[in-house]
Coordinates of C-alpha atoms in Angstrom, one line a residue:
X28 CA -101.8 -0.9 23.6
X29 CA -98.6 0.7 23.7
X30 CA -97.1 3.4 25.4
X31 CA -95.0 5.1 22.8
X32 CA -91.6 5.9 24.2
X33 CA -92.0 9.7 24.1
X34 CA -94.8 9.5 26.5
X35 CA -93.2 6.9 28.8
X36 CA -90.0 9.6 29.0
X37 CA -93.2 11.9 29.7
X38 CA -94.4 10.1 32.6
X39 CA -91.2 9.4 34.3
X40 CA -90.8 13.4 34.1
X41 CA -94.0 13.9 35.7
X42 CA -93.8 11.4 38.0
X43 CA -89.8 12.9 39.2
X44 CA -92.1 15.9 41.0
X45 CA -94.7 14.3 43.1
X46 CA -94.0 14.6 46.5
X47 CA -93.7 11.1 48.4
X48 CA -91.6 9.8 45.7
X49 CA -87.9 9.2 46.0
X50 CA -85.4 10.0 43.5
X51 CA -82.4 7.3 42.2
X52 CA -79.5 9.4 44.5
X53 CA -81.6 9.5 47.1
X54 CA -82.0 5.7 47.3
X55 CA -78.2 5.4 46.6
X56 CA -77.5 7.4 49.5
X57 CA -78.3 4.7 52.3
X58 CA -75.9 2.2 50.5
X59 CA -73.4 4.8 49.8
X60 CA -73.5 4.9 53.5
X61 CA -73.3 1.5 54.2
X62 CA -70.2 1.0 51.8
X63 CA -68.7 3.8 53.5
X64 CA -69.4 2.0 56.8
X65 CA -67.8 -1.3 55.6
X66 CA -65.0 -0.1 54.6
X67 CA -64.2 1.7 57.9
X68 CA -61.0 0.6 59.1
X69 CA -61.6 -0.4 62.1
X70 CA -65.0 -0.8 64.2
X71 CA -66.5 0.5 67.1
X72 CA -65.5 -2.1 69.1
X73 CA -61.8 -2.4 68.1
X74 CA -61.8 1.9 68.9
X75 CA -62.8 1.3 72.4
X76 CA -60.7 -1.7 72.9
X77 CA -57.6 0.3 71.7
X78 CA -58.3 3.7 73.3
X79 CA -59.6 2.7 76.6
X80 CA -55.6 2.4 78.2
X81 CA -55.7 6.2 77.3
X82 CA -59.1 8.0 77.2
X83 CA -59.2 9.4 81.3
X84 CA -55.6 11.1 79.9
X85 CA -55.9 14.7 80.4
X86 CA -56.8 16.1 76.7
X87 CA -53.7 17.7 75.9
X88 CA -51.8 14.6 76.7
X89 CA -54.2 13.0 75.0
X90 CA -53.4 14.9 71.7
X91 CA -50.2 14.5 71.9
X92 CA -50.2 10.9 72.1
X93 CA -52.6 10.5 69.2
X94 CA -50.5 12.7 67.2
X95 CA -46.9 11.0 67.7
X96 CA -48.3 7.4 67.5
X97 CA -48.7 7.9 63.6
X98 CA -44.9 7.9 63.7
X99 CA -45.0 4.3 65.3
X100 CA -41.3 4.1 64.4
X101 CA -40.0 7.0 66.1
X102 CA -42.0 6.0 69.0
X103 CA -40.0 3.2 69.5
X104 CA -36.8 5.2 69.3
X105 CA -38.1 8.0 71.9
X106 CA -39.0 4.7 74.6
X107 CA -35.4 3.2 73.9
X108 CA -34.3 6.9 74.8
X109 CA -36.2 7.2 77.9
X110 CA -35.3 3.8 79.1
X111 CA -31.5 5.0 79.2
X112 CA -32.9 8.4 80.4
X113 CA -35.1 7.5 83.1
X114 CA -34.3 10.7 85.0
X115 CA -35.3 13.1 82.6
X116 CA -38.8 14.6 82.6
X117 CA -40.7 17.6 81.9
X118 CA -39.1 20.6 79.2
X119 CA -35.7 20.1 79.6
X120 CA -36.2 16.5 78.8
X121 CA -37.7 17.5 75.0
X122 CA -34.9 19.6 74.8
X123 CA -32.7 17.2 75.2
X124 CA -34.1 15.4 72.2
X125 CA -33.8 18.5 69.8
X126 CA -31.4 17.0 67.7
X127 CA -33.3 13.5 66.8
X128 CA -34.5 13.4 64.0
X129 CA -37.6 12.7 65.1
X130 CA -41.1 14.7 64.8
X131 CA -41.8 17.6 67.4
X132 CA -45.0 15.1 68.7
X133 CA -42.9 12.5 69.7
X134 CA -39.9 14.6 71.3
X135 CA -42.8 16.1 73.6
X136 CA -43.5 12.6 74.8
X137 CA -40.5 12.7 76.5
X138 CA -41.1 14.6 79.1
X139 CA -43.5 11.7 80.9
X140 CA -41.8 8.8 80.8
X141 CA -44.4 7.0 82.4
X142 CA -46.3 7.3 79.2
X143 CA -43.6 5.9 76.8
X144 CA -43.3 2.9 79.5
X145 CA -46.8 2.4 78.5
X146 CA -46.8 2.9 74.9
X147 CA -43.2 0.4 74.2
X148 CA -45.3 -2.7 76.1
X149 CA -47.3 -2.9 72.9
X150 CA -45.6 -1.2 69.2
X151 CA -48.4 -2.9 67.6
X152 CA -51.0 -1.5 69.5
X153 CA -49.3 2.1 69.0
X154 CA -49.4 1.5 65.2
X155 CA -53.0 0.5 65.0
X156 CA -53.6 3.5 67.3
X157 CA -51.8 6.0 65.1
X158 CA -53.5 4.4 62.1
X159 CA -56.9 4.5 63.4
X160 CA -56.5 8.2 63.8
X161 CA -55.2 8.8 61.0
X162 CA -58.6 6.6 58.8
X163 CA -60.8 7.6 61.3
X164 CA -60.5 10.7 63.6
X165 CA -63.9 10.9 63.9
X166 CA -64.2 7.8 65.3
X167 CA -61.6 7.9 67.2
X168 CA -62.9 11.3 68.7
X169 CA -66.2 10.3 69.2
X170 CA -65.3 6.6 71.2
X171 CA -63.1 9.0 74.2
X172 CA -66.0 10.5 74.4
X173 CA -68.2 7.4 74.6
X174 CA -65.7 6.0 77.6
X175 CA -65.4 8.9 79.4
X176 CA -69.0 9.1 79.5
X177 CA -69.0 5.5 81.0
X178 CA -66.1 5.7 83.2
X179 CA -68.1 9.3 84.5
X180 CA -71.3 7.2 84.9
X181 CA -69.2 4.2 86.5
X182 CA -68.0 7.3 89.1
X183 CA -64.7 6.8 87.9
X184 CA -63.9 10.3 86.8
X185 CA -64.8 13.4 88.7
X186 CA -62.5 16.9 89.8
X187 CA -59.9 16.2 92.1
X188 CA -56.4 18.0 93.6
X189 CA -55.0 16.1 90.1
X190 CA -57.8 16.9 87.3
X191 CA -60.2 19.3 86.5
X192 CA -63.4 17.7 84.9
X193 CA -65.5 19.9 83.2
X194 CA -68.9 18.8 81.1
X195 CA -70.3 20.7 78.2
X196 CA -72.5 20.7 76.0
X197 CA -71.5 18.9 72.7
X198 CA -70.6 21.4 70.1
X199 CA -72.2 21.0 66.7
X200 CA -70.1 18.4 64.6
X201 CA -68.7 19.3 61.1
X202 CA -70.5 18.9 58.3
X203 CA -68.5 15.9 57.4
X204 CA -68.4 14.0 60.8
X205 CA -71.0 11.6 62.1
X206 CA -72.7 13.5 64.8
X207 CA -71.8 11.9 68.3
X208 CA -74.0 9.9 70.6
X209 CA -73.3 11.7 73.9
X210 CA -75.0 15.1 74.1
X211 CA -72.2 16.2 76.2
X212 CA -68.6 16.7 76.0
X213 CA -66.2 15.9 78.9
X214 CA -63.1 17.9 78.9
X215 CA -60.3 16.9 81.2
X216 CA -57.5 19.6 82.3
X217 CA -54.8 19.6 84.9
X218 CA -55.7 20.9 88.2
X219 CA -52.4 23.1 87.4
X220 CA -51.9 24.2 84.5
X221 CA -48.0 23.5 84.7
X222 CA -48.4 20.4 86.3
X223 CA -49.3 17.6 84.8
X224 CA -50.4 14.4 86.7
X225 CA -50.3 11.5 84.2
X226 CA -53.1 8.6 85.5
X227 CA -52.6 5.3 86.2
X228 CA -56.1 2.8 86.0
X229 CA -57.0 -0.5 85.3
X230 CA -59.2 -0.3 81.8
X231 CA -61.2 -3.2 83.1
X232 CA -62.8 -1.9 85.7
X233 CA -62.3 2.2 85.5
X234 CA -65.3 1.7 82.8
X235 CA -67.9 -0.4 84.7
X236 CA -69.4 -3.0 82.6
X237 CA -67.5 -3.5 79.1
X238 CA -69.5 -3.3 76.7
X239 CA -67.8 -6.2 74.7
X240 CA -67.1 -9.0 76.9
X241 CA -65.6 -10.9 73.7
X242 CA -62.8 -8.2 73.5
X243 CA -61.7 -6.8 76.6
X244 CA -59.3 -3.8 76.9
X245 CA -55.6 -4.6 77.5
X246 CA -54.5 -3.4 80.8
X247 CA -50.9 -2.1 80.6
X248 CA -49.0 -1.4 83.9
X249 CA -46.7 1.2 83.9
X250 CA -43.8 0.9 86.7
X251 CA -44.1 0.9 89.8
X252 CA -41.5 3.5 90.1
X253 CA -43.5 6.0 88.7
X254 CA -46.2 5.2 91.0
X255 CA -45.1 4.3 94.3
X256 CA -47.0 5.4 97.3
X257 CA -49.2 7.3 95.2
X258 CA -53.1 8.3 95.7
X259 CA -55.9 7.1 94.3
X260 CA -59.0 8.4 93.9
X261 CA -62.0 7.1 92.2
X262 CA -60.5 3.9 90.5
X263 CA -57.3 6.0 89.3
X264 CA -53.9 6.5 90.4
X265 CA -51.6 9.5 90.6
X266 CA -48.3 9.8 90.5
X267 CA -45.7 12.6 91.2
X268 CA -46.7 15.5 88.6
X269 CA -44.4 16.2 85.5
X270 CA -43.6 20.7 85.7
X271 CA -44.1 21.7 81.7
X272 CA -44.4 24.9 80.3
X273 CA -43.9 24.6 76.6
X274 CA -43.8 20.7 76.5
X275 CA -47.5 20.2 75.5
X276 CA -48.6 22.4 72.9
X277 CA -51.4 20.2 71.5
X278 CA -54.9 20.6 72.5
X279 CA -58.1 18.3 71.5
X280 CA -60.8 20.5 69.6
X281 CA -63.7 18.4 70.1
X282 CA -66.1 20.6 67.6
X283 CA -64.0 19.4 65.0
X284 CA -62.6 16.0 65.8
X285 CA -59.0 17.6 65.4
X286 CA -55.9 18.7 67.2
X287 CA -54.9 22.7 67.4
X288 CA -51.7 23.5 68.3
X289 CA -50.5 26.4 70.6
X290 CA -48.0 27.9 68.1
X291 CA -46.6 30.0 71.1
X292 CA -46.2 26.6 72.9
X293 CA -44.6 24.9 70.4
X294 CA -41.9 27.9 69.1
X295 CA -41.1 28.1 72.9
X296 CA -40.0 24.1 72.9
X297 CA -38.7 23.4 69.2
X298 CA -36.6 26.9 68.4
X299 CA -35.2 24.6 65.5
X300 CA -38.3 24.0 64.2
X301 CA -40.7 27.2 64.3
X302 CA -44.3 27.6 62.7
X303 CA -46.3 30.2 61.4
X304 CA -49.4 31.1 63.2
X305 CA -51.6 30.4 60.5
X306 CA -49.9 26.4 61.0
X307 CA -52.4 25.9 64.3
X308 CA -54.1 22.8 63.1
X309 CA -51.6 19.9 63.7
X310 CA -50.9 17.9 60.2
X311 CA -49.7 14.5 59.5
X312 CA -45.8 14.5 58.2
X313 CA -45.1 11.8 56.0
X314 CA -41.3 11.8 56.0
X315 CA -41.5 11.1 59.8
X316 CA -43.6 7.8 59.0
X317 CA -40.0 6.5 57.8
X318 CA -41.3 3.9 55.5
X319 CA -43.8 2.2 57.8
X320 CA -46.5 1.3 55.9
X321 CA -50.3 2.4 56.0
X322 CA -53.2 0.6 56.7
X323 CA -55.7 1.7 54.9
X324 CA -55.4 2.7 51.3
X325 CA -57.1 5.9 51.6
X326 CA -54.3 7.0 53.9
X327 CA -51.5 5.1 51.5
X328 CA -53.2 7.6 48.3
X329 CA -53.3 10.8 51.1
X330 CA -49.9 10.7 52.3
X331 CA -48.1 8.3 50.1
X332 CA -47.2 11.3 47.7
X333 CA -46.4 13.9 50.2
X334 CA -43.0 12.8 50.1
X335 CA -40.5 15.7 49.1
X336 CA -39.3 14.8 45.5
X337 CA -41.8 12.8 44.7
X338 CA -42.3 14.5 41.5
X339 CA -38.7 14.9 40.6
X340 CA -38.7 11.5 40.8
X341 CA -41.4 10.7 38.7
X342 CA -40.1 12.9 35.7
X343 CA -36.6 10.6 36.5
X344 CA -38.4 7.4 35.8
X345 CA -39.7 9.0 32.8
X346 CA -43.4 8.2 34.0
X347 CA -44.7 10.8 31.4
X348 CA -47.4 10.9 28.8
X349 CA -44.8 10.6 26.1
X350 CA -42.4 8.1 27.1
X351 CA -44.9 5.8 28.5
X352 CA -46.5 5.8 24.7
X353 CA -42.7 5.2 23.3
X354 CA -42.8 2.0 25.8
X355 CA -46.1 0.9 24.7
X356 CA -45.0 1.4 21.2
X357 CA -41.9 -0.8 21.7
X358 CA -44.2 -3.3 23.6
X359 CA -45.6 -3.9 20.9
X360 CA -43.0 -4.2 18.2
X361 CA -41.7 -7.0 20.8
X362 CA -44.9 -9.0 20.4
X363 CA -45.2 -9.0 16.5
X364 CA -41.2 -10.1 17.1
X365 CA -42.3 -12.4 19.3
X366 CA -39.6 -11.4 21.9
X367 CA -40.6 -11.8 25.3
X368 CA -41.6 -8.7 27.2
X369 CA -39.5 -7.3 30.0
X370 CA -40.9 -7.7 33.6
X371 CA -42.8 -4.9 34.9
X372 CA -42.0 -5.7 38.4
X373 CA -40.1 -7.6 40.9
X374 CA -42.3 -10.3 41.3
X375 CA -42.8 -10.8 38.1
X376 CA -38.8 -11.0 37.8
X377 CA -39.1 -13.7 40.2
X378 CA -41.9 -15.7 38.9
X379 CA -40.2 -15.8 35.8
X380 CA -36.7 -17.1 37.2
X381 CA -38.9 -19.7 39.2
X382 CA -40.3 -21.0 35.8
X383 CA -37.2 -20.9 33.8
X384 CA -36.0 -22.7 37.1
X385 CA -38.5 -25.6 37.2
X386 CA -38.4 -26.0 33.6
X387 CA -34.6 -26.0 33.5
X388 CA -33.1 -29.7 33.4
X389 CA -31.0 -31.2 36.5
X390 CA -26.8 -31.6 35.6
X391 CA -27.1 -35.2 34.7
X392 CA -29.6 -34.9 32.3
X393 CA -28.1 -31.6 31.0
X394 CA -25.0 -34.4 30.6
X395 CA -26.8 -37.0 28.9
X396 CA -28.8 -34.6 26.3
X397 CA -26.4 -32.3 25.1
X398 CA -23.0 -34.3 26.1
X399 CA -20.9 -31.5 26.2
X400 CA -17.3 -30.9 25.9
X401 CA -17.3 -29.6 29.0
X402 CA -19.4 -31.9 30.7
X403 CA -16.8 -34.6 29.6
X404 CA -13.9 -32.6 30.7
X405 CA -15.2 -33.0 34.2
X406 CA -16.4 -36.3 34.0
X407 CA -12.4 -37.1 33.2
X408 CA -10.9 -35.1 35.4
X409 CA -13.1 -36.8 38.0
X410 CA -12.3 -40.4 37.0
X411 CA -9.0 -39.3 37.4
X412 CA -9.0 -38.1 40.8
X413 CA -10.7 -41.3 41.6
X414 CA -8.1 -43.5 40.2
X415 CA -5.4 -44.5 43.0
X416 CA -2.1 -42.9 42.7
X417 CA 1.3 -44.7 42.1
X418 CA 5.0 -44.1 41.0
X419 CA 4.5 -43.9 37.7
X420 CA 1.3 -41.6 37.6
X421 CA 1.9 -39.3 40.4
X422 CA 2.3 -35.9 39.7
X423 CA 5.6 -34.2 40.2
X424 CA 6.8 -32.5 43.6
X425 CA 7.2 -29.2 43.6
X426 CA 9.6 -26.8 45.5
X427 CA 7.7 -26.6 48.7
X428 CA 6.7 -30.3 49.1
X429 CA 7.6 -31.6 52.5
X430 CA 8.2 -27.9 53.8
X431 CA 5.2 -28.8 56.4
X432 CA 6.2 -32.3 57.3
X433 CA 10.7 -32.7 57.6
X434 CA 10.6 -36.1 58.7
X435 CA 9.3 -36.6 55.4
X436 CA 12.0 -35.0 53.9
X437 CA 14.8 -36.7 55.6
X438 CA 13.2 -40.1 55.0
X439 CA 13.4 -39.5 51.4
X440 CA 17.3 -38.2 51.5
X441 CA 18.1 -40.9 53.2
X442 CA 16.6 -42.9 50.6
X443 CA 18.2 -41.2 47.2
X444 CA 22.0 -42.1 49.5
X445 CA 21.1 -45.8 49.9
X446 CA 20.3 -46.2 46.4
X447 CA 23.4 -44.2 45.8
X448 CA 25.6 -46.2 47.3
X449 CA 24.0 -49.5 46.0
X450 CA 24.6 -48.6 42.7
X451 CA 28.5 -48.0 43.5
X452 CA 29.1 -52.0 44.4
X453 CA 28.9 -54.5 41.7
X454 CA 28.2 -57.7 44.0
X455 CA 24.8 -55.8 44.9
X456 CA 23.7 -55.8 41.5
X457 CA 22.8 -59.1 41.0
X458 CA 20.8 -58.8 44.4
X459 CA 19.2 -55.7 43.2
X460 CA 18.0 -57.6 40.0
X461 CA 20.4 -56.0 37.3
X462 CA 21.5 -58.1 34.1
X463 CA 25.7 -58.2 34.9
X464 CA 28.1 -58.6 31.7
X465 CA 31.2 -60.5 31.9
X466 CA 34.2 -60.0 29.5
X467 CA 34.5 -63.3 27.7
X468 CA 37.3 -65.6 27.1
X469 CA 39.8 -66.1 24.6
X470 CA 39.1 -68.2 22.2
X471 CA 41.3 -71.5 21.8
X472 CA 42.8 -72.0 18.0
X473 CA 42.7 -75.4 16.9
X474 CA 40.3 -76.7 19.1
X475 CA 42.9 -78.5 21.5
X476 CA 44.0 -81.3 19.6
X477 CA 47.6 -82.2 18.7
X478 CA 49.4 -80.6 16.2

């Protein structure tokens, strides 16, 4: 017996509001998750690979670095700088820099030096950094955390006359952000507060057992000059401090998996460039990416129309409602035409020159099927050329011939005078093979006989 459909709709009702029973979104939501997690741009592993060189920096260094390698380009610029500045450090360094045209992030790297000789061993590693950060900040957040937790357990980070560690409990995550694994956080602060003592270690080893033998971290030296005679203590090496006062005016806010900014800081350092104090969360600039592309397309949809003008020039291109149903309409008159359709885009450009190419005959057969006039005029004028000169068929001198070569010149004077005089002196004739004439004789009358 049937059901009849009214009573099945019934039952399903019914059914919706009996506890133990799980609803259709509430299955979905595990593989929403999962999808998520695929398409995260980066794994777990590749996060500690790439943030180990860096995650025992103090966390306002830390912030800063995060922040300026999403402007992998101008990174690159500000190490070239440094390189031809190696004296300059700390403030007056960054103001140096003022006038680049780069973004207030980078210019504060400046100021250590022995941090942009890390970063410009490896651009690509910068880029992946600054992209990862920009994808994933949670992530990214959450894996310092994770190494600084092993490097603490290794006894690799502790409070010394360089650092301040301080542990505390992990604040409650966002609503958004996957809720960290550590139930602490470790903060890490100059010993000074002006003075900054950038660390030296060996990723390898300053985190005790990797976790992922199959991808190690990188180890990146930084100069010796920058570390000569220094101390170590606990698997990390300190170098002569860096005096700021307004040169680091990013902080790592761990409850949010974001950067503040000190705005009083950051006016002090860039008076070209002031904010408001309401601007105290740092945001990505997308007209200091200068053209490098993103990674992810998330971050291409994000930031890609951020650019100033971008809808100016949309209403240029005419990318409206109306004109792009005027180009469908003409489309469309084209095809009942059968006229072929403009390309759309470059490679379609190309892919159509490639075809016409390929299908295109070669000159000689061009020659043999169509046998064109002027195929023929250059097949003439080419049998010509081939064809040896002589005196009767060679082309006239003109003014200038034999102005490069006077030998020439004289042999040919000397020439015209010979003939010349040849021609003046009749016994030569004969020897120059000339027909002579004779006068002829008077003729006899009467043939010679007698009269």
């Amino acid at each position: 017996m049937r059901m009849p459909l009214f009573g099945v709709l019934s039952a399903v009702l019914c059914l919706q509001g009996v506890p133990g029973l799980v609803k259709a979104e509430d299955a979905a939501a595990p593989q929403t998750a999962a999808v998520a997690a695929k398409e995260a741009v980066f794994t777990q592993e590749q996060l500690d690979q790439m943030l180990a060189p860096l995650a025992l920096y103090p966390d306002a260094l830390l912030a800063q670095v995060l922040m300026a390698a999403t402007y992998p380009g101008q990174v690159a610029e500000a190490v070239a700088w440094s390189k031809a500045n190696p004296k300059a450090t700390g403030d007056a360094a960054v103001k140096q820099v003022a006038n680049q045209a780069w973004d207030p992030s980078v210019q504060a790297l400046v100021a250590f030096p022995q941090v942009l000789a890390t970063l410009g061993q490896d651009p690509v590693w910068v880029q992946r950094l600054g992209d990862a950060f920009l994808a994933q900040p949670d992530d990214v957040m959450n894996g310092v955390q994770r190494l600084r937790h092993q490097a603490q357990a290794a006894g690799n980070l502790q409070s010394n006359q360089y650092q301040q560690v301080t542990v505390q409990a992990a604040p409650a995550p966002k609503a958004s952000a996957p809720a960290s694994s550590a139930p602490t956080t470790i903060i890490i602060e100059p010993a000074e507060p002006q003075v900054v003592y950038v660390p030296s270690y060996n990723p390898t080893t300053a985190y005790g057992t990797w976790a992922y033998p199959a991808s190690p971290p990188v180890y990146y030296p930084p100069p010796p000059m920058y570390y000569a005679g220094s101390a170590l203590v606990a698997g990390l090496a300190f170098g002569t401090g860096v005096a700021i006062v307004s040169s680091l005016w990013g902080n790592c806010d761990w409850g949010h998996n974001d950067i503040d900014i000190d705005v009083n800081r950051y006016n002090n350092i860039n008076v070209n460039n002031r904010i408001s104090n309401n601007q105290n969360k740092w945001q990505h600039n997308a007209v200091n990416r200068e053209g490098v592309p993103y990674r992810d397309a998330r971050s291409r949809q994000q930031y890609g129309r951020q650019l100033d003008g971008a809808a100016q020039r949309t209403a240029f291109r005419g990318d409206d409602a109306q004109r792009a149903q005027a180009r469908d309409k003409a489309r469309a008159s084209m095809d009942r035409a059968g006229i072929e359709r403009p390309a759309t885009s470059n490679r379609e450009a190309r892919d159509r020159v490639r075809e016409a190419q390929a299908n295109t005959p070669r000159p000689a057969e061009r020659r043999a099927q169509a046998g064109s006039s002027r195929d023929n005029l250059q097949a003439r004028q080419q049998v010509a050329q081939a064809r040896p000169a002589n005196s009767a068929g060679r082309a006239r001198n003109n003014a200038f011939d034999g102005v490069r070569s006077p030998s020439s010149t004289r042999a040919q004077a000397d020439r015209g005078r010979i003939s010349q005089s040849f021609a003046q002196r009749p016994h030569t004739a004969r020897a120059a093979g000339h027909q002579i004439s004779r006068p002829s004789a008077p003729m006899r009358r009467g043939g010679g006989g007698r009269r």
